[in-house]
């Protein structure tokens, strides 16, 4: 194996690079999870999580990856045989609706081309046609990590409200929370699903559900089987700074540190940084003469960019060369996009020079792979990074 020097460039769209402060926090000795010190930490954590989700309601911290948090959102609010409306924005939306089916729900899956977000008008049309109100929830992925396309959640909420339909709105923010502007309360979301390993700059292992009053009310009558994922004992124990089981103590130390970092930078500045890096990345891609997969500029993702290669090129080959020559990992094309795209993650603990290095590595890799590109792409991105900003 080639010997490596310096740091590996982990530019997949999550898990993301972990700040040294967070790694140090995680490495602290484990304390008594039923003791007063830990209760104080939990109480502080729960208070500082709210602003990141844009909610004053409960945020449930779950031991598990994002997939576990998907399941918690469904099993706490729905009953066997309920209908849910899901939208095919990409690979992750497809997996979430499959889980809903596995759990015994009937899924109306609105087809999509994996280049657009969920269309508010399609959702409104389906709900308006459901005159007997059998659809109990709408599931939307805010930032489709497989495609680099966002869905306009505030517009979707407005479209749902215009139909007067009472369905719950469940939103996956696994690759947007802490990176892209998001407002659980203001946008009337009922359950926001998140994970630790992307914008929150932690290792994988924590999931989250932010819960509206309406979702809490639904959880009182929902009949899907649940035990470990049940919100109620968690919310109850959290009131005293506790959990009903042994929590992932050291990840929670890391979470407290990551939240302090986000607060110190300020969420508006965090979002602006992600927007700038995404804009610089798209500028490079377009100047190279390649296509950004996202087809609607209102839906560009600020946490990752998916790059579509010409039909005669193999995106996995490009990624392989970049890993081998420059020690950088990029995201693979998932599902039906395998080999057709690669994904550049520019989220989490990241800065201008890290992006410059990332784009330099991508440009050299494309050239080495024999993809015909205009080499002005990197310089065009640097022009953007050089511009003064707030
Ligand atoms: N949803 C989205 C948008 C994701 O990006 C991912 C993972 O990358 C998941 C769900 C699944 O989460 P996990 O792999 O943490 O279980």
Coordinates of C-alpha atoms and ligand atoms in Angstrom, one line a residue:
X1 CA 0.0 0.0 0.0
X2 CA 1.3 3.5 -0.8
X3 CA 2.4 5.4 2.3
X4 CA 0.4 8.5 3.0
X5 CA 1.5 11.8 4.5
X6 CA -0.6 14.7 5.7
X7 CA -4.3 14.4 6.2
X8 CA -6.7 12.4 4.1
X9 CA -9.3 14.6 2.3
X10 CA -12.7 13.2 3.3
X11 CA -14.9 15.0 0.8
X12 CA -17.8 12.6 0.7
X13 CA -21.1 14.2 1.7
X14 CA -20.9 12.6 5.2
X15 CA -19.6 11.4 7.4
X16 CA -17.7 14.7 7.4
X17 CA -14.4 15.8 8.9
X18 CA -14.5 16.0 12.7
X19 CA -13.0 19.1 14.3
X20 CA -10.1 18.4 16.8
X21 CA -12.1 20.1 19.6
X22 CA -15.0 17.6 19.0
X23 CA -12.6 14.6 18.9
X24 CA -11.0 15.8 22.2
X25 CA -14.4 16.2 23.8
X26 CA -15.4 12.7 22.7
X27 CA -12.2 11.3 24.2
X28 CA -13.0 12.5 27.8
X29 CA -13.5 9.8 30.4
X30 CA -17.0 8.4 30.5
X31 CA -19.0 9.6 33.5
X32 CA -22.1 8.2 35.3
X33 CA -25.0 8.7 32.9
X34 CA -27.3 8.9 35.9
X35 CA -25.2 11.4 37.9
X36 CA -25.7 15.1 38.3
X37 CA -22.9 16.2 36.0
X38 CA -24.4 14.2 33.1
X39 CA -27.9 15.5 33.8
X40 CA -26.5 19.1 33.6
X41 CA -24.9 18.3 30.2
X42 CA -28.1 16.7 28.8
X43 CA -30.1 19.8 29.9
X44 CA -27.6 22.1 28.3
X45 CA -27.5 20.0 25.1
X46 CA -31.3 19.9 24.7
X47 CA -31.6 23.6 25.1
X48 CA -28.9 24.4 22.5
X49 CA -30.2 21.8 20.0
X50 CA -33.5 23.7 19.6
X51 CA -32.1 26.7 17.7
X52 CA -30.3 24.4 15.2
X53 CA -33.6 22.8 14.3
X54 CA -35.4 26.1 14.5
X55 CA -37.8 24.8 17.2
X56 CA -38.9 25.5 20.7
X57 CA -40.4 22.0 21.0
X58 CA -38.8 18.8 22.0
X59 CA -35.8 17.3 20.1
X60 CA -35.4 13.6 20.8
X61 CA -31.8 12.3 20.6
X62 CA -31.7 8.6 19.5
X63 CA -28.8 6.2 19.6
X64 CA -28.6 5.2 16.0
X65 CA -27.8 6.4 12.5
X66 CA -30.1 8.4 10.4
X67 CA -32.0 5.3 9.3
X68 CA -33.0 4.7 12.9
X69 CA -34.3 8.3 13.1
X70 CA -36.4 7.7 10.0
X71 CA -37.9 4.6 11.7
X72 CA -38.6 6.6 14.9
X73 CA -40.4 9.3 12.9
X74 CA -42.7 6.7 11.3
X75 CA -43.4 4.4 14.2
X76 CA -44.2 7.2 16.6
X77 CA -46.8 8.9 14.4
X78 CA -48.5 6.2 12.2
X79 CA -50.5 3.0 12.4
X80 CA -50.5 -0.2 10.4
X81 CA -52.4 0.4 7.1
X82 CA -52.0 4.1 7.1
X83 CA -51.2 5.7 3.7
X84 CA -48.2 8.0 3.4
X85 CA -47.1 10.1 0.5
X86 CA -43.4 10.0 -0.4
X87 CA -41.6 11.7 -3.3
X88 CA -38.9 10.0 -5.4
X89 CA -36.2 12.6 -5.2
X90 CA -33.4 10.0 -5.2
X91 CA -31.8 7.1 -3.5
X92 CA -32.6 8.1 0.1
X93 CA -36.2 9.0 -0.6
X94 CA -36.5 5.5 -2.2
X95 CA -35.0 3.8 0.9
X96 CA -37.3 5.7 3.3
X97 CA -40.4 4.8 1.4
X98 CA -39.2 1.1 1.3
X99 CA -38.9 1.3 5.1
X100 CA -42.4 2.7 5.3
X101 CA -43.7 -0.3 3.3
X102 CA -41.7 -2.8 5.5
X103 CA -43.4 -1.3 8.5
X104 CA -46.9 -2.0 7.1
X105 CA -47.8 1.4 5.7
X106 CA -49.3 1.9 2.2
X107 CA -47.0 4.2 0.2
X108 CA -48.0 6.5 -2.6
X109 CA -44.6 7.1 -4.2
X110 CA -44.7 10.2 -6.5
X111 CA -42.2 9.4 -9.3
X112 CA -39.2 11.7 -9.9
X113 CA -36.2 12.1 -12.3
X114 CA -33.5 12.4 -9.5
X115 CA -32.6 15.9 -10.8
X116 CA -35.5 17.8 -9.1
X117 CA -36.7 18.3 -5.6
X118 CA -40.2 17.4 -4.5
X119 CA -42.7 19.6 -6.4
X120 CA -45.1 21.3 -4.1
X121 CA -47.8 21.2 -6.8
X122 CA -47.5 17.4 -7.1
X123 CA -48.0 17.0 -3.4
X124 CA -50.9 19.4 -3.4
X125 CA -52.5 17.6 -6.3
X126 CA -52.3 14.2 -4.5
X127 CA -53.6 15.6 -1.2
X128 CA -56.5 17.4 -2.9
X129 CA -57.5 14.1 -4.6
X130 CA -57.5 12.4 -1.2
X131 CA -61.0 13.7 -0.2
X132 CA -61.5 11.0 2.4
X133 CA -58.2 12.0 4.1
X134 CA -56.6 8.5 4.1
X135 CA -53.1 10.0 3.7
X136 CA -51.7 10.4 7.2
X137 CA -48.2 11.8 6.4
X138 CA -46.1 13.4 3.7
X139 CA -42.4 12.4 3.7
X140 CA -39.9 14.6 2.0
X141 CA -36.1 14.6 2.0
X142 CA -34.9 18.2 2.4
X143 CA -31.5 17.6 0.9
X144 CA -31.2 14.5 -1.3
X145 CA -27.6 13.5 -0.6
X146 CA -27.6 11.1 -3.6
X147 CA -28.3 14.0 -6.1
X148 CA -27.3 17.3 -4.5
X149 CA -30.9 18.6 -4.9
X150 CA -32.9 20.3 -2.1
X151 CA -36.7 20.4 -1.8
X152 CA -38.5 23.7 -1.0
X153 CA -40.0 22.7 2.4
X154 CA -41.6 26.1 3.1
X155 CA -43.3 26.0 -0.3
X156 CA -44.4 22.4 0.3
X157 CA -46.0 23.4 3.6
X158 CA -47.9 26.3 1.9
X159 CA -49.1 23.9 -0.8
X160 CA -50.3 21.4 1.8
X161 CA -52.1 24.2 3.8
X162 CA -53.8 25.4 0.6
X163 CA -55.5 22.0 0.3
X164 CA -56.6 22.0 3.9
X165 CA -55.4 18.4 4.2
X166 CA -54.4 17.4 7.8
X167 CA -51.5 15.0 6.9
X168 CA -48.4 15.3 9.0
X169 CA -45.2 16.6 7.3
X170 CA -42.1 14.5 8.0
X171 CA -38.8 15.9 6.7
X172 CA -35.4 14.3 6.5
X173 CA -32.6 16.9 7.1
X174 CA -29.9 14.3 7.5
X175 CA -27.5 16.2 5.1
X176 CA -28.9 19.7 5.6
X177 CA -29.2 20.3 9.3
X178 CA -26.5 22.7 10.5
X179 CA -25.5 23.4 6.9
X180 CA -28.5 24.7 5.0
X181 CA -31.1 27.1 6.4
X182 CA -33.9 25.1 8.0
X183 CA -36.8 26.1 10.3
X184 CA -38.9 23.3 11.9
X185 CA -41.4 25.6 13.6
X186 CA -41.7 28.4 11.1
X187 CA -42.2 25.9 8.2
X188 CA -44.7 23.9 10.1
X189 CA -42.8 20.6 10.0
X190 CA -44.2 17.9 12.2
X191 CA -41.1 15.6 12.5
X192 CA -37.6 16.6 11.5
X193 CA -35.2 13.7 11.1
X194 CA -31.5 14.3 11.4
X195 CA -28.2 12.5 12.1
X196 CA -24.9 13.4 13.7
X197 CA -22.4 12.7 11.0
X198 CA -22.8 15.6 8.6
X199 CA -23.5 19.2 9.4
X200 CA -23.2 18.5 13.1
X201 CA -19.5 17.4 12.6
X202 CA -19.7 14.3 14.7
X203 CA -19.0 10.6 14.0
X204 CA -22.1 8.6 12.9
X205 CA -24.1 7.2 15.8
X206 CA -26.8 9.7 16.9
X207 CA -30.2 10.3 15.3
X208 CA -32.6 13.1 16.1
X209 CA -36.3 13.8 15.8
X210 CA -37.7 17.3 16.4
X211 CA -41.3 16.9 17.2
X212 CA -44.3 19.3 16.8
X213 CA -47.3 19.4 19.1
X214 CA -49.3 17.8 16.3
X215 CA -46.8 14.9 16.0
X216 CA -46.8 14.5 19.7
X217 CA -50.6 14.3 19.7
X218 CA -50.4 11.7 16.8
X219 CA -48.0 9.6 18.9
X220 CA -50.7 9.1 21.5
X221 CA -52.9 7.3 19.1
X222 CA -50.3 5.8 16.7
X223 CA -50.3 2.0 16.8
X224 CA -47.2 0.9 14.9
X225 CA -45.2 -1.3 17.3
X226 CA -42.3 0.6 19.0
X227 CA -40.3 0.2 22.1
X228 CA -36.7 1.4 21.9
X229 CA -37.7 4.2 19.5
X230 CA -40.7 5.4 21.6
X231 CA -40.5 9.1 22.1
X232 CA -42.5 9.2 25.3
X233 CA -40.1 7.6 27.8
X234 CA -37.2 9.6 26.3
X235 CA -39.0 12.9 26.6
X236 CA -40.1 12.0 30.1
X237 CA -36.6 11.1 31.3
X238 CA -35.0 14.1 29.4
X239 CA -37.0 16.4 31.7
X240 CA -34.7 15.3 34.5
X241 CA -31.6 15.3 32.2
X242 CA -31.7 11.5 31.9
X243 CA -32.4 8.8 29.3
X244 CA -34.4 5.6 29.8
X245 CA -31.3 3.6 28.7
X246 CA -27.6 4.0 28.6
X247 CA -27.0 6.9 26.2
X248 CA -24.1 7.3 23.8
X249 CA -22.4 9.4 26.5
X250 CA -19.2 10.3 24.6
X251 CA -21.0 11.2 21.4
X252 CA -23.1 13.6 23.6
X253 CA -19.9 15.2 24.9
X254 CA -18.9 15.7 21.3
X255 CA -22.3 17.1 20.4
X256 CA -22.1 19.7 23.2
X257 CA -18.8 20.9 21.7
X258 CA -20.1 20.9 18.1
X259 CA -23.1 22.9 19.2
X260 CA -20.8 25.4 20.9
X261 CA -18.8 25.8 17.7
X262 CA -22.0 26.4 15.6
X263 CA -23.2 28.9 18.1
X264 CA -19.9 30.7 18.1
X265 CA -19.8 31.0 14.3
X266 CA -23.5 31.9 14.2
X267 CA -26.0 29.9 12.2
X268 CA -26.5 32.6 9.5
X269 CA -22.7 32.7 9.0
X270 CA -22.6 28.9 8.8
X271 CA -25.3 28.8 6.1
X272 CA -23.6 31.7 4.2
X273 CA -20.3 29.8 4.3
X274 CA -22.0 26.6 2.9
X275 CA -23.7 28.7 0.2
X276 CA -20.4 30.3 -0.9
X277 CA -18.6 27.0 -1.1
X278 CA -21.4 25.5 -3.1
X279 CA -21.4 28.4 -5.5
X280 CA -17.7 28.2 -6.0
X281 CA -17.9 24.5 -6.6
X282 CA -20.7 24.9 -9.2
X283 CA -18.7 27.6 -10.9
X284 CA -15.7 25.2 -11.2
X285 CA -17.9 22.4 -12.5
X286 CA -19.6 24.6 -15.1
X287 CA -16.3 26.1 -16.2
X288 CA -14.9 22.6 -16.7
X289 CA -17.7 22.1 -19.1
X290 CA -19.4 19.5 -17.0
X291 CA -23.0 19.4 -15.7
X292 CA -24.3 19.9 -12.2
X293 CA -26.9 17.1 -11.7
X294 CA -29.4 19.4 -10.1
X295 CA -31.5 20.8 -12.9
X296 CA -33.3 23.7 -11.1
X297 CA -31.1 26.5 -9.6
X298 CA -33.7 27.1 -6.9
X299 CA -32.9 23.6 -5.6
X300 CA -29.1 23.6 -5.6
X301 CA -27.7 22.0 -2.5
X302 CA -25.2 23.9 -0.4
X303 CA -23.8 20.9 1.3
X304 CA -22.8 18.8 -1.8
X305 CA -22.5 19.0 -5.5
X306 CA -23.2 16.0 -7.8
X307 CA -21.3 16.2 -11.0
X308 CA -22.6 14.4 -14.1
X309 CA -20.0 13.0 -16.4
X310 CA -20.4 12.5 -20.2
X311 CA -21.9 9.1 -21.1
X312 CA -18.6 7.7 -22.2
X313 CA -16.9 8.3 -18.9
X314 CA -16.9 6.2 -15.7
X315 CA -17.3 8.4 -12.6
X316 CA -16.0 5.6 -10.3
X317 CA -12.8 5.5 -12.3
X318 CA -12.3 9.2 -11.7
X319 CA -12.9 8.7 -8.0
X320 CA -10.5 5.8 -7.9
X321 CA -7.7 7.8 -9.5
X322 CA -8.3 10.7 -7.1
X323 CA -8.2 8.4 -4.1
X324 CA -5.1 6.7 -5.3
X325 CA -3.1 9.7 -6.5
X326 CA -4.3 12.5 -4.1
X327 CA -5.7 10.6 -1.1
X328 CA -9.1 12.2 -1.4
X329 CA -12.5 10.4 -1.0
X330 CA -15.4 11.6 -3.1
X331 CA -19.0 10.4 -2.9
X332 CA -20.0 7.6 -5.4
X333 CA -23.1 7.7 -7.5
X334 CA -25.8 5.7 -5.7
X335 CA -28.6 3.5 -7.0
X336 CA -29.3 4.3 -10.7
X337 CA -26.6 7.0 -10.7
X338 CA -23.8 4.5 -10.0
X339 CA -20.8 5.3 -12.3
X340 CA -22.6 8.3 -13.9
X341 CA -21.9 10.9 -11.2
X342 CA -19.5 11.7 -8.4
X343 CA -20.4 13.8 -5.4
X344 CA -18.3 16.5 -3.8
X345 CA -19.1 17.1 -0.2
X346 CA -18.5 20.7 1.0
X347 CA -20.2 20.6 4.4
X348 CA -19.4 20.6 8.0
X349 CA -15.9 21.5 9.3
X350 CA -14.6 23.1 6.1
X351 CA -13.0 26.3 4.9
X352 CA -11.8 28.1 1.7
X353 CA -8.5 26.4 1.4
X354 CA -9.9 23.0 2.0
X355 CA -12.3 23.7 -0.9
X356 CA -9.5 25.0 -3.1
X357 CA -7.5 21.8 -2.4
X358 CA -10.6 19.7 -3.0
X359 CA -11.3 21.3 -6.4
X360 CA -7.6 21.1 -7.3
X361 CA -7.7 17.4 -6.6
X362 CA -10.9 16.9 -8.7
X363 CA -9.5 18.9 -11.6
X364 CA -6.3 16.9 -11.7
X365 CA -8.2 13.6 -11.3
X366 CA -10.5 14.5 -14.2
X367 CA -7.5 15.3 -16.4
X368 CA -5.7 12.1 -15.4
X369 CA -8.9 10.0 -16.1
X370 CA -9.0 11.5 -19.6
X371 CA -12.2 13.5 -19.2
X372 CA -12.2 16.4 -21.5
X373 CA -12.4 19.5 -19.4
X374 CA -11.5 23.2 -19.6
X375 CA -8.8 23.7 -16.9
X376 CA -10.0 27.2 -16.1
X377 CA -12.5 25.6 -13.7
X378 CA -10.3 25.7 -10.6
X379 CA -9.2 29.4 -11.3
X380 CA -12.9 30.4 -11.7
X381 CA -13.6 28.9 -8.3
X382 CA -10.6 30.6 -6.7
X383 CA -11.9 34.0 -8.1
X384 CA -15.0 33.4 -6.0
X385 CA -13.1 32.4 -2.9
X386 CA -10.9 35.5 -3.2
X387 CA -13.9 37.9 -3.2
X388 CA -14.4 39.6 0.2
X389 CA -17.4 38.3 2.1
X390 CA -19.2 39.1 5.3
Ligands
LIG1 N1 -31.2 10.3 4.5 C1 -30.2 11.0 3.9 C2 -30.6 12.2 3.2 C3 -28.9 10.6 4.0 O1 -27.9 11.3 3.4 C4 -28.6 9.4 4.7 C5 -27.2 8.9 4.7 O2 -26.3 9.4 4.1 C6 -29.6 8.7 5.2 C7 -30.9 9.2 5.2 C8 -29.4 7.4 6.0 O3 -28.7 7.7 7.2 P1 -27.7 6.7 7.8 O4 -26.8 6.2 6.8 O5 -27.0 7.6 8.9 O6 -28.5 5.6 8.5

